[in-house]
């Protein structure tokens, strides 16, 4: 298995694959970490997914971008963010994500542009069209990649939302209609005390009502990635591989 640090567009990235020398990937997964995590937080998932489904090792390139913002000012020097969150959410004085979802978070457009630049560079470097690249992320990474997936000129191969939530509600609702039929994997813990399960259900409802094909995987757990969720995610990725 190879791991390379490089820059794609505006973002520093870790690239992992187990492809034979000289082989080109048939699919890529661009997976974004969550708020407050280190840049390499999700990198171990590549090996786990490849171990679960060997087809992924033979055909998929995994890309893990680092969010552009440092949280050093909050006392977390190794932590990154895609966009800053209001202090009332961080301190627990406000846990009303439904109210937060009504607006476009400040900083989301800049995060969107950064991810789009990395996606464009990934496509150019691999020769893969967007229809052969799966986007996704955990928590805030799932928010920004959902926003990107709904706005691209052509749909990606799929979208993976791992413990994400609904934001920019009216914009997403308007954009989702143009993504009818796009496959989505959405996992969320029923006991998530960071991003409430009920908000994930509202996101699921918005996407399914717009005609997206959502595989919704609830699990009995907190704000995390559960083993059973990872297994189903591996199956979702295998299903995105070109037919043979």
mmCIF file with all atom_site columns, N, CA, C and O in Angstrom, residues 195-221:
data_model
loop_
_atom_site.group_PDB
_atom_site.id
_atom_site.type_symbol
_atom_site.label_atom_id
_atom_site.label_alt_id
_atom_site.label_comp_id
_atom_site.label_asym_id
_atom_site.label_entity_id
_atom_site.label_seq_id
_atom_site.pdbx_PDB_ins_code
_atom_site.Cartn_x
_atom_site.Cartn_y
_atom_site.Cartn_z
_atom_site.occupancy
_atom_site.B_iso_or_equiv
_atom_site.pdbx_formal_charge
_atom_site.auth_seq_id
_atom_site.auth_comp_id
_atom_site.auth_asym_id
_atom_site.auth_atom_id
_atom_site.pdbx_PDB_model_num
ATOM 1   N N  . UNK A 1 195 ? -24.142 15.994 16.633 1.00 0.00 ? 195 UNK A N  1
ATOM 2   C CA . UNK A 1 195 ? -25.075 16.318 15.549 1.00 0.00 ? 195 UNK A CA 1
ATOM 3   C C  . UNK A 1 195 ? -26.280 15.390 15.698 1.00 0.00 ? 195 UNK A C  1
ATOM 4   O O  . UNK A 1 195 ? -26.186 14.201 15.387 1.00 0.00 ? 195 UNK A O  1
ATOM 5   N N  . UNK A 1 196 ? -27.389 15.902 16.177 1.00 0.00 ? 196 UNK A N  1
ATOM 6   C CA . UNK A 1 196 ? -28.517 15.046 16.560 1.00 0.00 ? 196 UNK A CA 1
ATOM 7   C C  . UNK A 1 196 ? -29.028 14.163 15.428 1.00 0.00 ? 196 UNK A C  1
ATOM 8   O O  . UNK A 1 196 ? -29.060 14.555 14.262 1.00 0.00 ? 196 UNK A O  1
ATOM 9   N N  . UNK A 1 197 ? -29.436 12.964 15.822 1.00 0.00 ? 197 UNK A N  1
ATOM 10  C CA . UNK A 1 197 ? -29.978 11.989 14.875 1.00 0.00 ? 197 UNK A CA 1
ATOM 11  C C  . UNK A 1 197 ? -31.191 12.548 14.130 1.00 0.00 ? 197 UNK A C  1
ATOM 12  O O  . UNK A 1 197 ? -31.379 12.283 12.944 1.00 0.00 ? 197 UNK A O  1
ATOM 13  N N  . UNK A 1 198 ? -32.019 13.339 14.833 1.00 0.00 ? 198 UNK A N  1
ATOM 14  C CA . UNK A 1 198 ? -33.225 13.894 14.212 1.00 0.00 ? 198 UNK A CA 1
ATOM 15  C C  . UNK A 1 198 ? -32.866 14.811 13.038 1.00 0.00 ? 198 UNK A C  1
ATOM 16  O O  . UNK A 1 198 ? -33.583 14.859 12.030 1.00 0.00 ? 198 UNK A O  1
ATOM 17  N N  . UNK A 1 199 ? -31.754 15.536 13.153 1.00 0.00 ? 199 UNK A N  1
ATOM 18  C CA . UNK A 1 199 ? -31.321 16.400 12.056 1.00 0.00 ? 199 UNK A CA 1
ATOM 19  C C  . UNK A 1 199 ? -30.865 15.572 10.862 1.00 0.00 ? 199 UNK A C  1
ATOM 20  O O  . UNK A 1 199 ? -31.069 15.944 9.706  1.00 0.00 ? 199 UNK A O  1
ATOM 21  N N  . UNK A 1 200 ? -30.229 14.426 11.132 1.00 0.00 ? 200 UNK A N  1
ATOM 22  C CA . UNK A 1 200 ? -29.839 13.520 10.047 1.00 0.00 ? 200 UNK A CA 1
ATOM 23  C C  . UNK A 1 200 ? -31.075 12.992 9.330  1.00 0.00 ? 200 UNK A C  1
ATOM 24  O O  . UNK A 1 200 ? -31.072 12.838 8.100  1.00 0.00 ? 200 UNK A O  1
ATOM 25  N N  . UNK A 1 201 ? -32.116 12.708 10.083 1.00 0.00 ? 201 UNK A N  1
ATOM 26  C CA . UNK A 1 201 ? -33.365 12.253 9.466  1.00 0.00 ? 201 UNK A CA 1
ATOM 27  C C  . UNK A 1 201 ? -33.956 13.336 8.562  1.00 0.00 ? 201 UNK A C  1
ATOM 28  O O  . UNK A 1 201 ? -34.507 13.038 7.492  1.00 0.00 ? 201 UNK A O  1
ATOM 29  N N  . UNK A 1 202 ? -33.839 14.599 8.978  1.00 0.00 ? 202 UNK A N  1
ATOM 30  C CA . UNK A 1 202 ? -34.353 15.686 8.135  1.00 0.00 ? 202 UNK A CA 1
ATOM 31  C C  . UNK A 1 202 ? -33.548 15.789 6.836  1.00 0.00 ? 202 UNK A C  1
ATOM 32  O O  . UNK A 1 202 ? -34.112 16.038 5.766  1.00 0.00 ? 202 UNK A O  1
ATOM 33  N N  . UNK A 1 203 ? -32.231 15.602 6.931  1.00 0.00 ? 203 UNK A N  1
ATOM 34  C CA . UNK A 1 203 ? -31.404 15.597 5.724  1.00 0.00 ? 203 UNK A CA 1
ATOM 35  C C  . UNK A 1 203 ? -31.791 14.425 4.823  1.00 0.00 ? 203 UNK A C  1
ATOM 36  O O  . UNK A 1 203 ? -31.930 14.590 3.606  1.00 0.00 ? 203 UNK A O  1
ATOM 37  N N  . UNK A 1 204 ? -31.979 13.270 5.416  1.00 0.00 ? 204 UNK A N  1
ATOM 38  C CA . UNK A 1 204 ? -32.407 12.091 4.649  1.00 0.00 ? 204 UNK A CA 1
ATOM 39  C C  . UNK A 1 204 ? -33.726 12.366 3.931  1.00 0.00 ? 204 UNK A C  1
ATOM 40  O O  . UNK A 1 204 ? -33.888 12.039 2.746  1.00 0.00 ? 204 UNK A O  1
ATOM 41  N N  . UNK A 1 205 ? -34.669 12.998 4.632  1.00 0.00 ? 205 UNK A N  1
ATOM 42  C CA . UNK A 1 205 ? -35.948 13.323 4.019  1.00 0.00 ? 205 UNK A CA 1
ATOM 43  C C  . UNK A 1 205 ? -35.819 14.286 2.860  1.00 0.00 ? 205 UNK A C  1
ATOM 44  O O  . UNK A 1 205 ? -36.447 14.115 1.806  1.00 0.00 ? 205 UNK A O  1
ATOM 45  N N  . UNK A 1 206 ? -34.990 15.313 3.013  1.00 0.00 ? 206 UNK A N  1
ATOM 46  C CA . UNK A 1 206 ? -34.802 16.284 1.935  1.00 0.00 ? 206 UNK A CA 1
ATOM 47  C C  . UNK A 1 206 ? -34.229 15.615 0.683  1.00 0.00 ? 206 UNK A C  1
ATOM 48  O O  . UNK A 1 206 ? -34.689 15.876 -0.436 1.00 0.00 ? 206 UNK A O  1
ATOM 49  N N  . UNK A 1 207 ? -33.243 14.747 0.871  1.00 0.00 ? 207 UNK A N  1
ATOM 50  C CA . UNK A 1 207 ? -32.601 14.112 -0.278 1.00 0.00 ? 207 UNK A CA 1
ATOM 51  C C  . UNK A 1 207 ? -33.521 13.101 -0.961 1.00 0.00 ? 207 UNK A C  1
ATOM 52  O O  . UNK A 1 207 ? -33.590 13.043 -2.193 1.00 0.00 ? 207 UNK A O  1
ATOM 53  N N  . UNK A 1 208 ? -34.220 12.302 -0.173 1.00 0.00 ? 208 UNK A N  1
ATOM 54  C CA . UNK A 1 208 ? -35.096 11.295 -0.777 1.00 0.00 ? 208 UNK A CA 1
ATOM 55  C C  . UNK A 1 208 ? -36.290 11.946 -1.476 1.00 0.00 ? 208 UNK A C  1
ATOM 56  O O  . UNK A 1 208 ? -36.721 11.484 -2.539 1.00 0.00 ? 208 UNK A O  1
ATOM 57  N N  . UNK A 1 209 ? -36.806 13.016 -0.913 1.00 0.00 ? 209 UNK A N  1
ATOM 58  C CA . UNK A 1 209 ? -37.922 13.711 -1.555 1.00 0.00 ? 209 UNK A CA 1
ATOM 59  C C  . UNK A 1 209 ? -37.512 14.312 -2.888 1.00 0.00 ? 209 UNK A C  1
ATOM 60  O O  . UNK A 1 209 ? -38.338 14.468 -3.800 1.00 0.00 ? 209 UNK A O  1
ATOM 61  N N  . UNK A 1 210 ? -36.226 14.649 -3.035 1.00 0.00 ? 210 UNK A N  1
ATOM 62  C CA . UNK A 1 210 ? -35.722 15.190 -4.295 1.00 0.00 ? 210 UNK A CA 1
ATOM 63  C C  . UNK A 1 210 ? -35.392 14.094 -5.304 1.00 0.00 ? 210 UNK A C  1
ATOM 64  O O  . UNK A 1 210 ? -35.020 14.390 -6.440 1.00 0.00 ? 210 UNK A O  1
ATOM 65  N N  . UNK A 1 211 ? -35.505 12.825 -4.886 1.00 0.00 ? 211 UNK A N  1
ATOM 66  C CA . UNK A 1 211 ? -35.294 11.727 -5.809 1.00 0.00 ? 211 UNK A CA 1
ATOM 67  C C  . UNK A 1 211 ? -33.910 11.112 -5.789 1.00 0.00 ? 211 UNK A C  1
ATOM 68  O O  . UNK A 1 211 ? -33.587 10.280 -6.646 1.00 0.00 ? 211 UNK A O  1
ATOM 69  N N  . UNK A 1 212 ? -33.055 11.492 -4.815 1.00 0.00 ? 212 UNK A N  1
ATOM 70  C CA . UNK A 1 212 ? -31.751 10.857 -4.711 1.00 0.00 ? 212 UNK A CA 1
ATOM 71  C C  . UNK A 1 212 ? -31.931 9.457  -4.105 1.00 0.00 ? 212 UNK A C  1
ATOM 72  O O  . UNK A 1 212 ? -32.850 9.219  -3.318 1.00 0.00 ? 212 UNK A O  1
ATOM 73  N N  . UNK A 1 213 ? -31.054 8.533  -4.478 1.00 0.00 ? 213 UNK A N  1
ATOM 74  C CA . UNK A 1 213 ? -31.144 7.157  -3.999 1.00 0.00 ? 213 UNK A CA 1
ATOM 75  C C  . UNK A 1 213 ? -30.296 7.010  -2.747 1.00 0.00 ? 213 UNK A C  1
ATOM 76  O O  . UNK A 1 213 ? -29.096 6.754  -2.814 1.00 0.00 ? 213 UNK A O  1
ATOM 77  N N  . UNK A 1 214 ? -30.939 7.189  -1.590 1.00 0.00 ? 214 UNK A N  1
ATOM 78  C CA . UNK A 1 214 ? -30.212 7.230  -0.324 1.00 0.00 ? 214 UNK A CA 1
ATOM 79  C C  . UNK A 1 214 ? -30.277 5.888  0.389  1.00 0.00 ? 214 UNK A C  1
ATOM 80  O O  . UNK A 1 214 ? -31.367 5.367  0.656  1.00 0.00 ? 214 UNK A O  1
ATOM 81  N N  . UNK A 1 215 ? -29.106 5.334  0.702  1.00 0.00 ? 215 UNK A N  1
ATOM 82  C CA . UNK A 1 215 ? -29.011 4.179  1.587  1.00 0.00 ? 215 UNK A CA 1
ATOM 83  C C  . UNK A 1 215 ? -28.738 4.725  2.984  1.00 0.00 ? 215 UNK A C  1
ATOM 84  O O  . UNK A 1 215 ? -27.645 5.200  3.269  1.00 0.00 ? 215 UNK A O  1
ATOM 85  N N  . UNK A 1 216 ? -29.749 4.680  3.839  1.00 0.00 ? 216 UNK A N  1
ATOM 86  C CA . UNK A 1 216 ? -29.649 5.270  5.173  1.00 0.00 ? 216 UNK A CA 1
ATOM 87  C C  . UNK A 1 216 ? -29.317 4.170  6.168  1.00 0.00 ? 216 UNK A C  1
ATOM 88  O O  . UNK A 1 216 ? -30.049 3.176  6.280  1.00 0.00 ? 216 UNK A O  1
ATOM 89  N N  . UNK A 1 217 ? -28.211 4.332  6.904  1.00 0.00 ? 217 UNK A N  1
ATOM 90  C CA . UNK A 1 217 ? -27.726 3.311  7.827  1.00 0.00 ? 217 UNK A CA 1
ATOM 91  C C  . UNK A 1 217 ? -27.654 3.893  9.236  1.00 0.00 ? 217 UNK A C  1
ATOM 92  O O  . UNK A 1 217 ? -26.642 4.488  9.630  1.00 0.00 ? 217 UNK A O  1
ATOM 93  N N  . UNK A 1 218 ? -28.725 3.764  10.014 1.00 0.00 ? 218 UNK A N  1
ATOM 94  C CA . UNK A 1 218 ? -28.652 4.175  11.425 1.00 0.00 ? 218 UNK A CA 1
ATOM 95  C C  . UNK A 1 218 ? -27.967 3.088  12.248 1.00 0.00 ? 218 UNK A C  1
ATOM 96  O O  . UNK A 1 218 ? -28.029 1.906  11.904 1.00 0.00 ? 218 UNK A O  1
ATOM 97  N N  . UNK A 1 219 ? -27.298 3.491  13.321 1.00 0.00 ? 219 UNK A N  1
ATOM 98  C CA . UNK A 1 219 ? -26.666 2.503  14.197 1.00 0.00 ? 219 UNK A CA 1
ATOM 99  C C  . UNK A 1 219 ? -26.766 2.978  15.638 1.00 0.00 ? 219 UNK A C  1
ATOM 100 O O  . UNK A 1 219 ? -26.937 4.173  15.916 1.00 0.00 ? 219 UNK A O  1
ATOM 101 N N  . UNK A 1 220 ? -26.667 2.040  16.554 1.00 0.00 ? 220 UNK A N  1
ATOM 102 C CA . UNK A 1 220 ? -26.768 2.359  17.978 1.00 0.00 ? 220 UNK A CA 1
ATOM 103 C C  . UNK A 1 220 ? -25.404 2.800  18.489 1.00 0.00 ? 220 UNK A C  1
ATOM 104 O O  . UNK A 1 220 ? -24.607 1.987  18.975 1.00 0.00 ? 220 UNK A O  1
ATOM 105 N N  . UNK A 1 221 ? -25.130 4.095  18.335 1.00 0.00 ? 221 UNK A N  1
ATOM 106 C CA . UNK A 1 221 ? -23.840 4.601  18.766 1.00 0.00 ? 221 UNK A CA 1
ATOM 107 C C  . UNK A 1 221 ? -23.830 6.113  18.778 1.00 0.00 ? 221 UNK A C  1
ATOM 108 O O  . UNK A 1 221 ? -24.800 6.766  18.387 1.00 0.00 ? 221 UNK A O  1
#
